[in-house]
């Protein structure tokens, strides 16, 4: 059975409440929003919970409240085919469901914890990460995109902005035309919400003009905005799909589509996340300090910068180059 969480109110009143009950209701709404978390996380947990309940039905087990032995058997079932991170995420979804229902949490059972640790040690799989491309490869690809068709104008702007802005794909698809502010130095982009900014606090990314017009993200974006203006699209989603015959549609691009676009141009080894990982890696190789990188990626810790840096070539980033022999 699919579990649906109650939705918080769309907006709250401004000014004094008419009664204490009004404050109580608003408090409940805020609590629900906190418990739900980010939209993408909520969606993933819902799918994982649905998979667990379906498995329980097939084996005649109770999913809520679930016994630790039931959860353990389910984790073993997952571990036969899934990555450790997938097993961990399913356990987090099971834990979340029990906490929201205020029931004993089987994920807190010591046997379940030890089982998960054993699965991780047994599989010993290095987490799959998006590969980082070289700057030379990226520039060759971008320069080769034909600007004769409007979708080529869009694709070049999207790739350059995604890379220079160190964007997550979810951030790219949510961008609006009105989020952009141009000035003499380049472009400021307002982020309304991101993975690390779920409270909607004001955040900005900056992109500057490049000396080479063919790989300049600011000029590429201006070219795309001209296409939008020609089609009388002065506001709304920034990156839109095209219908047959190169007619501009009204549907914003999806994260899945952006992933496919990156692979189409840069190669099957890469993904949408490669735009962000490559920004960090290339910046580090060029000597940028973590604080500058974090100002663009919006990471909260330097540990995440180290995790994002793809320095796999033993010759490329090695102190042997600095020995002076």
CSV table of C-alpha atoms in Angstrom, one decimal:
chain,number,residue,atom,x,y,z
A,1,UNK,CA,0.0,0.0,0.0
A,2,UNK,CA,1.4,3.4,-1.0
A,3,UNK,CA,2.0,5.7,1.9
A,4,UNK,CA,1.0,9.4,1.4
A,5,UNK,CA,2.3,12.1,3.7
A,6,UNK,CA,0.0,15.0,4.5
A,7,UNK,CA,0.9,18.2,2.7
A,8,UNK,CA,1.7,21.5,4.5
A,9,UNK,CA,-0.2,24.6,3.8
A,10,UNK,CA,0.9,26.5,0.7
A,11,UNK,CA,1.3,29.8,2.7
A,12,UNK,CA,0.8,31.1,6.1
A,13,UNK,CA,-0.9,34.3,7.3
A,14,UNK,CA,1.1,37.4,8.0
A,15,UNK,CA,0.6,39.2,11.3
A,16,UNK,CA,-1.0,38.2,14.6
A,17,UNK,CA,-3.0,35.0,14.8
A,18,UNK,CA,-6.7,35.2,15.6
A,19,UNK,CA,-6.3,32.3,18.1
A,20,UNK,CA,-3.7,30.0,19.6
A,21,UNK,CA,-5.1,27.2,17.4
A,22,UNK,CA,-3.9,29.0,14.3
A,23,UNK,CA,-0.3,29.0,15.6
A,24,UNK,CA,-0.7,25.4,16.5
A,25,UNK,CA,-1.8,24.5,13.0
A,26,UNK,CA,1.1,26.4,11.5
A,27,UNK,CA,3.5,24.6,13.8
A,28,UNK,CA,2.1,21.3,12.6
A,29,UNK,CA,2.6,22.4,8.9
A,30,UNK,CA,6.2,23.4,9.5
A,31,UNK,CA,6.9,20.1,11.3
A,32,UNK,CA,5.4,18.1,8.4
A,33,UNK,CA,7.7,20.0,5.9
A,34,UNK,CA,10.7,19.3,8.1
A,35,UNK,CA,9.9,15.6,8.2
A,36,UNK,CA,9.3,15.4,4.5
A,37,UNK,CA,12.7,16.9,3.5
A,38,UNK,CA,13.7,17.7,0.0
A,39,UNK,CA,11.2,16.8,-2.8
A,40,UNK,CA,13.7,14.5,-4.6
A,41,UNK,CA,14.6,12.8,-1.3
A,42,UNK,CA,10.9,12.3,-0.5
A,43,UNK,CA,10.2,10.8,-3.9
A,44,UNK,CA,13.2,8.4,-3.6
A,45,UNK,CA,12.1,7.3,-0.1
A,46,UNK,CA,8.5,6.7,-1.3
A,47,UNK,CA,9.8,4.4,-4.1
A,48,UNK,CA,12.0,2.5,-1.7
A,49,UNK,CA,9.3,2.1,0.9
A,50,UNK,CA,6.9,0.9,-1.9
A,51,UNK,CA,9.5,-1.7,-2.8
A,52,UNK,CA,9.8,-2.9,0.8
A,53,UNK,CA,6.1,-3.2,1.3
A,54,UNK,CA,5.7,-5.2,-2.0
A,55,UNK,CA,8.5,-7.5,-0.9
A,56,UNK,CA,6.8,-8.0,2.5
A,57,UNK,CA,3.5,-8.9,0.8
A,58,UNK,CA,5.3,-11.4,-1.4
A,59,UNK,CA,6.8,-13.1,1.7
A,60,UNK,CA,3.9,-12.6,4.0
A,61,UNK,CA,5.7,-10.3,6.3
A,62,UNK,CA,4.4,-7.2,8.1
A,63,UNK,CA,6.0,-4.0,6.8
A,64,UNK,CA,4.7,-1.5,9.5
A,65,UNK,CA,5.8,-2.1,12.2
A,66,UNK,CA,8.5,-4.4,10.7
A,67,UNK,CA,10.5,-6.9,12.8
A,68,UNK,CA,14.3,-6.5,12.6
A,69,UNK,CA,14.5,-10.0,11.1
A,70,UNK,CA,12.2,-8.9,8.3
A,71,UNK,CA,14.3,-5.9,7.6
A,72,UNK,CA,17.5,-7.9,7.7
A,73,UNK,CA,16.1,-10.4,5.2
A,74,UNK,CA,15.1,-7.6,2.9
A,75,UNK,CA,18.6,-6.1,3.0
A,76,UNK,CA,20.1,-9.4,2.1
A,77,UNK,CA,17.7,-9.6,-0.8
A,78,UNK,CA,18.8,-6.2,-2.0
A,79,UNK,CA,22.5,-6.9,-1.5
A,80,UNK,CA,22.5,-9.7,-4.0
A,81,UNK,CA,22.0,-7.3,-6.9
A,82,UNK,CA,22.2,-3.7,-5.6
A,83,UNK,CA,25.0,-1.4,-4.6
A,84,UNK,CA,25.7,-0.7,-0.9
A,85,UNK,CA,24.5,2.9,-1.3
A,86,UNK,CA,21.1,1.5,-2.6
A,87,UNK,CA,20.8,-0.8,0.3
A,88,UNK,CA,21.6,2.0,2.8
A,89,UNK,CA,19.0,4.3,1.2
A,90,UNK,CA,16.3,1.6,1.5
A,91,UNK,CA,17.1,1.2,5.1
A,92,UNK,CA,16.8,4.9,5.6
A,93,UNK,CA,13.4,4.9,4.0
A,94,UNK,CA,12.2,2.1,6.3
A,95,UNK,CA,13.6,4.0,9.3
A,96,UNK,CA,11.8,7.2,8.2
A,97,UNK,CA,8.5,5.5,7.8
A,98,UNK,CA,8.7,4.0,11.3
A,99,UNK,CA,9.8,7.3,12.9
A,100,UNK,CA,6.9,9.2,11.2
A,101,UNK,CA,4.5,6.5,12.4
A,102,UNK,CA,6.0,6.8,15.9
A,103,UNK,CA,6.7,3.1,16.0
A,104,UNK,CA,9.7,1.1,17.2
A,105,UNK,CA,12.5,1.5,14.6
A,106,UNK,CA,13.9,-1.8,13.3
A,107,UNK,CA,16.7,0.2,11.6
A,108,UNK,CA,18.1,1.0,15.1
A,109,UNK,CA,18.4,-2.6,16.0
A,110,UNK,CA,22.1,-3.6,16.6
A,111,UNK,CA,21.8,-6.8,14.5
A,112,UNK,CA,20.5,-4.8,11.5
A,113,UNK,CA,23.3,-2.3,11.9
A,114,UNK,CA,25.9,-5.1,12.0
A,115,UNK,CA,24.3,-6.7,9.0
A,116,UNK,CA,24.5,-3.5,7.0
A,117,UNK,CA,28.2,-3.1,8.0
A,118,UNK,CA,28.9,-6.7,7.0
A,119,UNK,CA,27.2,-6.1,3.6
A,120,UNK,CA,29.4,-3.1,3.0
A,121,UNK,CA,32.6,-4.9,4.0
A,122,UNK,CA,31.7,-8.0,1.9
A,123,UNK,CA,30.9,-6.1,-1.3
A,124,UNK,CA,33.8,-3.6,-0.9
A,125,UNK,CA,32.6,-1.7,-4.0
A,126,UNK,CA,34.0,1.7,-4.6
A,127,UNK,CA,31.1,4.2,-5.0
A,128,UNK,CA,30.4,4.9,-8.6
A,129,UNK,CA,31.1,8.5,-9.4
A,130,UNK,CA,30.5,10.7,-12.4
A,131,UNK,CA,33.7,10.9,-14.4
A,132,UNK,CA,35.4,14.2,-15.0
A,133,UNK,CA,36.3,15.3,-18.5
A,134,UNK,CA,39.4,17.4,-19.4
A,135,UNK,CA,39.0,21.0,-20.3
A,136,UNK,CA,40.5,20.4,-23.8
A,137,UNK,CA,37.8,17.7,-24.5
A,138,UNK,CA,35.0,19.9,-23.3
A,139,UNK,CA,36.1,22.9,-25.4
A,140,UNK,CA,36.4,20.7,-28.5
A,141,UNK,CA,32.9,19.4,-28.0
A,142,UNK,CA,31.3,22.8,-27.4
A,143,UNK,CA,33.0,24.5,-30.3
A,144,UNK,CA,31.8,21.7,-32.6
A,145,UNK,CA,28.1,22.2,-31.8
A,146,UNK,CA,26.4,23.7,-34.8
A,147,UNK,CA,24.7,27.0,-34.2
A,148,UNK,CA,22.6,26.8,-37.4
A,149,UNK,CA,19.7,25.1,-35.5
A,150,UNK,CA,18.1,26.6,-32.4
A,151,UNK,CA,18.5,23.4,-30.4
A,152,UNK,CA,22.3,23.7,-31.0
A,153,UNK,CA,22.2,27.2,-29.5
A,154,UNK,CA,20.4,25.9,-26.5
A,155,UNK,CA,22.6,22.8,-26.0
A,156,UNK,CA,25.8,24.9,-26.2
A,157,UNK,CA,24.4,27.4,-23.6
A,158,UNK,CA,23.3,24.6,-21.3
A,159,UNK,CA,26.6,22.8,-21.3
A,160,UNK,CA,28.7,25.9,-20.8
A,161,UNK,CA,26.4,27.2,-18.1
A,162,UNK,CA,26.2,23.8,-16.4
A,163,UNK,CA,30.0,23.5,-16.3
A,164,UNK,CA,31.0,27.2,-15.5
A,165,UNK,CA,28.2,27.4,-12.8
A,166,UNK,CA,29.0,24.0,-11.3
A,167,UNK,CA,25.2,23.2,-11.5
A,168,UNK,CA,23.4,20.1,-10.4
A,169,UNK,CA,21.0,19.0,-13.1
A,170,UNK,CA,18.0,19.7,-10.8
A,171,UNK,CA,19.2,23.3,-10.5
A,172,UNK,CA,19.5,23.7,-14.2
A,173,UNK,CA,16.0,22.5,-15.0
A,174,UNK,CA,14.5,24.8,-12.4
A,175,UNK,CA,16.2,28.0,-13.7
A,176,UNK,CA,13.9,30.7,-14.9
A,177,UNK,CA,14.7,33.6,-17.3
A,178,UNK,CA,14.0,36.0,-14.5
A,179,UNK,CA,16.7,34.4,-12.4
A,180,UNK,CA,19.4,35.9,-14.7
A,181,UNK,CA,21.0,39.4,-14.2
A,182,UNK,CA,23.6,40.6,-16.7
A,183,UNK,CA,26.2,43.3,-16.0
A,184,UNK,CA,29.5,44.5,-17.4
A,185,UNK,CA,31.4,41.6,-15.6
A,186,UNK,CA,29.1,38.8,-16.8
A,187,UNK,CA,26.1,37.2,-15.2
A,188,UNK,CA,24.6,36.6,-11.8
A,189,UNK,CA,22.2,33.7,-11.4
A,190,UNK,CA,19.8,33.5,-8.4
A,191,UNK,CA,19.2,30.1,-7.0
A,192,UNK,CA,15.7,29.8,-5.5
A,193,UNK,CA,16.3,26.4,-4.0
A,194,UNK,CA,19.0,23.7,-4.1
A,195,UNK,CA,19.9,20.4,-2.5
A,196,UNK,CA,21.8,22.2,0.3
A,197,UNK,CA,19.4,25.2,0.4
A,198,UNK,CA,16.0,23.8,1.1
A,199,UNK,CA,14.9,26.9,3.1
A,200,UNK,CA,14.9,29.1,0.1
A,201,UNK,CA,17.6,31.5,1.3
A,202,UNK,CA,19.0,33.8,-1.3
A,203,UNK,CA,22.0,32.3,-3.1
A,204,UNK,CA,23.8,33.4,-6.2
A,205,UNK,CA,26.2,32.0,-8.7
A,206,UNK,CA,28.5,34.2,-10.8
A,207,UNK,CA,29.7,33.5,-14.4
A,208,UNK,CA,32.1,35.8,-16.2
A,209,UNK,CA,32.9,36.5,-19.8
A,210,UNK,CA,35.5,34.3,-21.4
A,211,UNK,CA,38.1,35.6,-23.9
A,212,UNK,CA,37.1,33.0,-26.5
A,213,UNK,CA,33.6,33.7,-27.7
A,214,UNK,CA,33.2,30.1,-28.8
A,215,UNK,CA,33.4,28.9,-25.2
A,216,UNK,CA,32.0,31.9,-23.4
A,217,UNK,CA,29.0,30.8,-21.2
A,218,UNK,CA,27.7,34.4,-20.9
A,219,UNK,CA,27.6,35.0,-24.6
A,220,UNK,CA,26.2,31.6,-25.3
A,221,UNK,CA,23.4,32.2,-22.9
A,222,UNK,CA,22.7,35.6,-24.5
A,223,UNK,CA,22.4,33.8,-27.8
A,224,UNK,CA,19.9,31.4,-26.4
A,225,UNK,CA,17.9,34.2,-24.8
A,226,UNK,CA,17.6,35.8,-28.3
A,227,UNK,CA,16.0,32.5,-29.5
A,228,UNK,CA,13.6,32.7,-26.6
A,229,UNK,CA,12.7,36.3,-27.3
A,230,UNK,CA,12.2,35.6,-31.0
A,231,UNK,CA,9.5,33.1,-29.8
A,232,UNK,CA,8.1,35.6,-27.3
A,233,UNK,CA,9.3,33.8,-24.3
A,234,UNK,CA,10.4,36.6,-22.0
A,235,UNK,CA,9.9,34.7,-18.7
A,236,UNK,CA,9.4,31.3,-17.3
A,237,UNK,CA,11.7,28.2,-17.7
A,238,UNK,CA,15.1,28.9,-19.2
A,239,UNK,CA,15.7,25.6,-20.9
A,240,UNK,CA,12.8,24.3,-23.0
A,241,UNK,CA,12.3,21.4,-25.3
A,242,UNK,CA,11.6,21.5,-29.0
A,243,UNK,CA,8.8,19.9,-30.9
A,244,UNK,CA,9.1,18.3,-34.3
A,245,UNK,CA,10.3,20.7,-36.9
A,246,UNK,CA,12.4,22.7,-34.4
A,247,UNK,CA,9.4,24.4,-33.0
A,248,UNK,CA,10.0,25.6,-29.5
A,249,UNK,CA,7.8,23.9,-27.0
A,250,UNK,CA,6.6,25.0,-23.5
A,251,UNK,CA,7.8,22.0,-21.6
A,252,UNK,CA,11.0,22.5,-19.5
A,253,UNK,CA,13.8,20.0,-20.0
A,254,UNK,CA,14.0,17.2,-17.5
A,255,UNK,CA,17.0,16.1,-15.5
A,256,UNK,CA,17.0,12.8,-17.4
A,257,UNK,CA,17.1,14.7,-20.7
A,258,UNK,CA,20.1,16.8,-19.5
A,259,UNK,CA,21.9,13.6,-18.6
A,260,UNK,CA,21.2,12.2,-22.1
A,261,UNK,CA,22.4,15.5,-23.6
A,262,UNK,CA,25.7,15.3,-21.8
A,263,UNK,CA,26.3,11.7,-22.9
A,264,UNK,CA,25.3,12.5,-26.5
A,265,UNK,CA,27.9,15.3,-26.8
A,266,UNK,CA,30.7,14.3,-24.3
A,267,UNK,CA,30.4,10.5,-24.5
A,268,UNK,CA,28.7,7.6,-22.7
A,269,UNK,CA,31.3,7.6,-19.9
A,270,UNK,CA,30.0,10.9,-18.6
A,271,UNK,CA,26.8,12.1,-17.0
A,272,UNK,CA,25.1,15.4,-16.1
A,273,UNK,CA,27.0,15.3,-12.8
A,274,UNK,CA,30.2,15.3,-14.7
A,275,UNK,CA,29.7,19.0,-15.4
A,276,UNK,CA,29.9,19.7,-11.6
A,277,UNK,CA,32.6,17.2,-10.9
A,278,UNK,CA,34.7,18.5,-13.7
A,279,UNK,CA,34.4,22.1,-12.5
A,280,UNK,CA,35.8,21.0,-9.1
A,281,UNK,CA,38.5,18.9,-10.6
A,282,UNK,CA,39.8,21.3,-13.2
A,283,UNK,CA,39.6,24.2,-10.7
A,284,UNK,CA,41.7,22.2,-8.2
A,285,UNK,CA,44.3,21.3,-10.9
A,286,UNK,CA,44.5,25.0,-11.9
A,287,UNK,CA,45.3,25.9,-8.3
A,288,UNK,CA,42.0,27.3,-7.0
A,289,UNK,CA,41.5,27.0,-3.3
A,290,UNK,CA,38.6,25.3,-1.7
A,291,UNK,CA,36.9,28.5,-0.6
A,292,UNK,CA,36.7,29.8,-4.2
A,293,UNK,CA,35.3,26.5,-5.4
A,294,UNK,CA,32.7,26.3,-2.6
A,295,UNK,CA,31.6,29.8,-3.4
A,296,UNK,CA,30.4,28.4,-6.8
A,297,UNK,CA,29.4,24.9,-5.9
A,298,UNK,CA,27.7,25.9,-2.6
A,299,UNK,CA,29.2,23.0,-0.8
A,300,UNK,CA,29.2,23.5,2.9
A,301,UNK,CA,32.4,21.6,3.8
A,302,UNK,CA,35.8,21.1,2.3
A,303,UNK,CA,35.4,17.4,2.7
A,304,UNK,CA,32.8,17.4,0.0
A,305,UNK,CA,35.2,19.2,-2.3
A,306,UNK,CA,37.7,16.4,-1.8
A,307,UNK,CA,35.0,13.9,-2.5
A,308,UNK,CA,34.1,15.6,-5.7
A,309,UNK,CA,37.6,16.0,-7.0
A,310,UNK,CA,38.4,13.4,-9.6
A,311,UNK,CA,42.2,13.1,-9.7
A,312,UNK,CA,42.7,9.6,-10.9
A,313,UNK,CA,45.8,10.0,-13.1
A,314,UNK,CA,48.8,9.1,-11.0
A,315,UNK,CA,51.0,11.4,-13.2
A,316,UNK,CA,48.7,14.3,-13.4
A,317,UNK,CA,48.5,15.2,-9.7
A,318,UNK,CA,51.6,14.0,-8.1
A,319,UNK,CA,54.3,15.7,-6.0
A,320,UNK,CA,57.0,14.0,-8.0
A,321,UNK,CA,56.4,16.8,-10.5
A,322,UNK,CA,57.6,19.3,-7.9
A,323,UNK,CA,60.9,17.6,-7.0
A,324,UNK,CA,62.9,19.7,-9.5
A,325,UNK,CA,65.1,16.7,-10.6
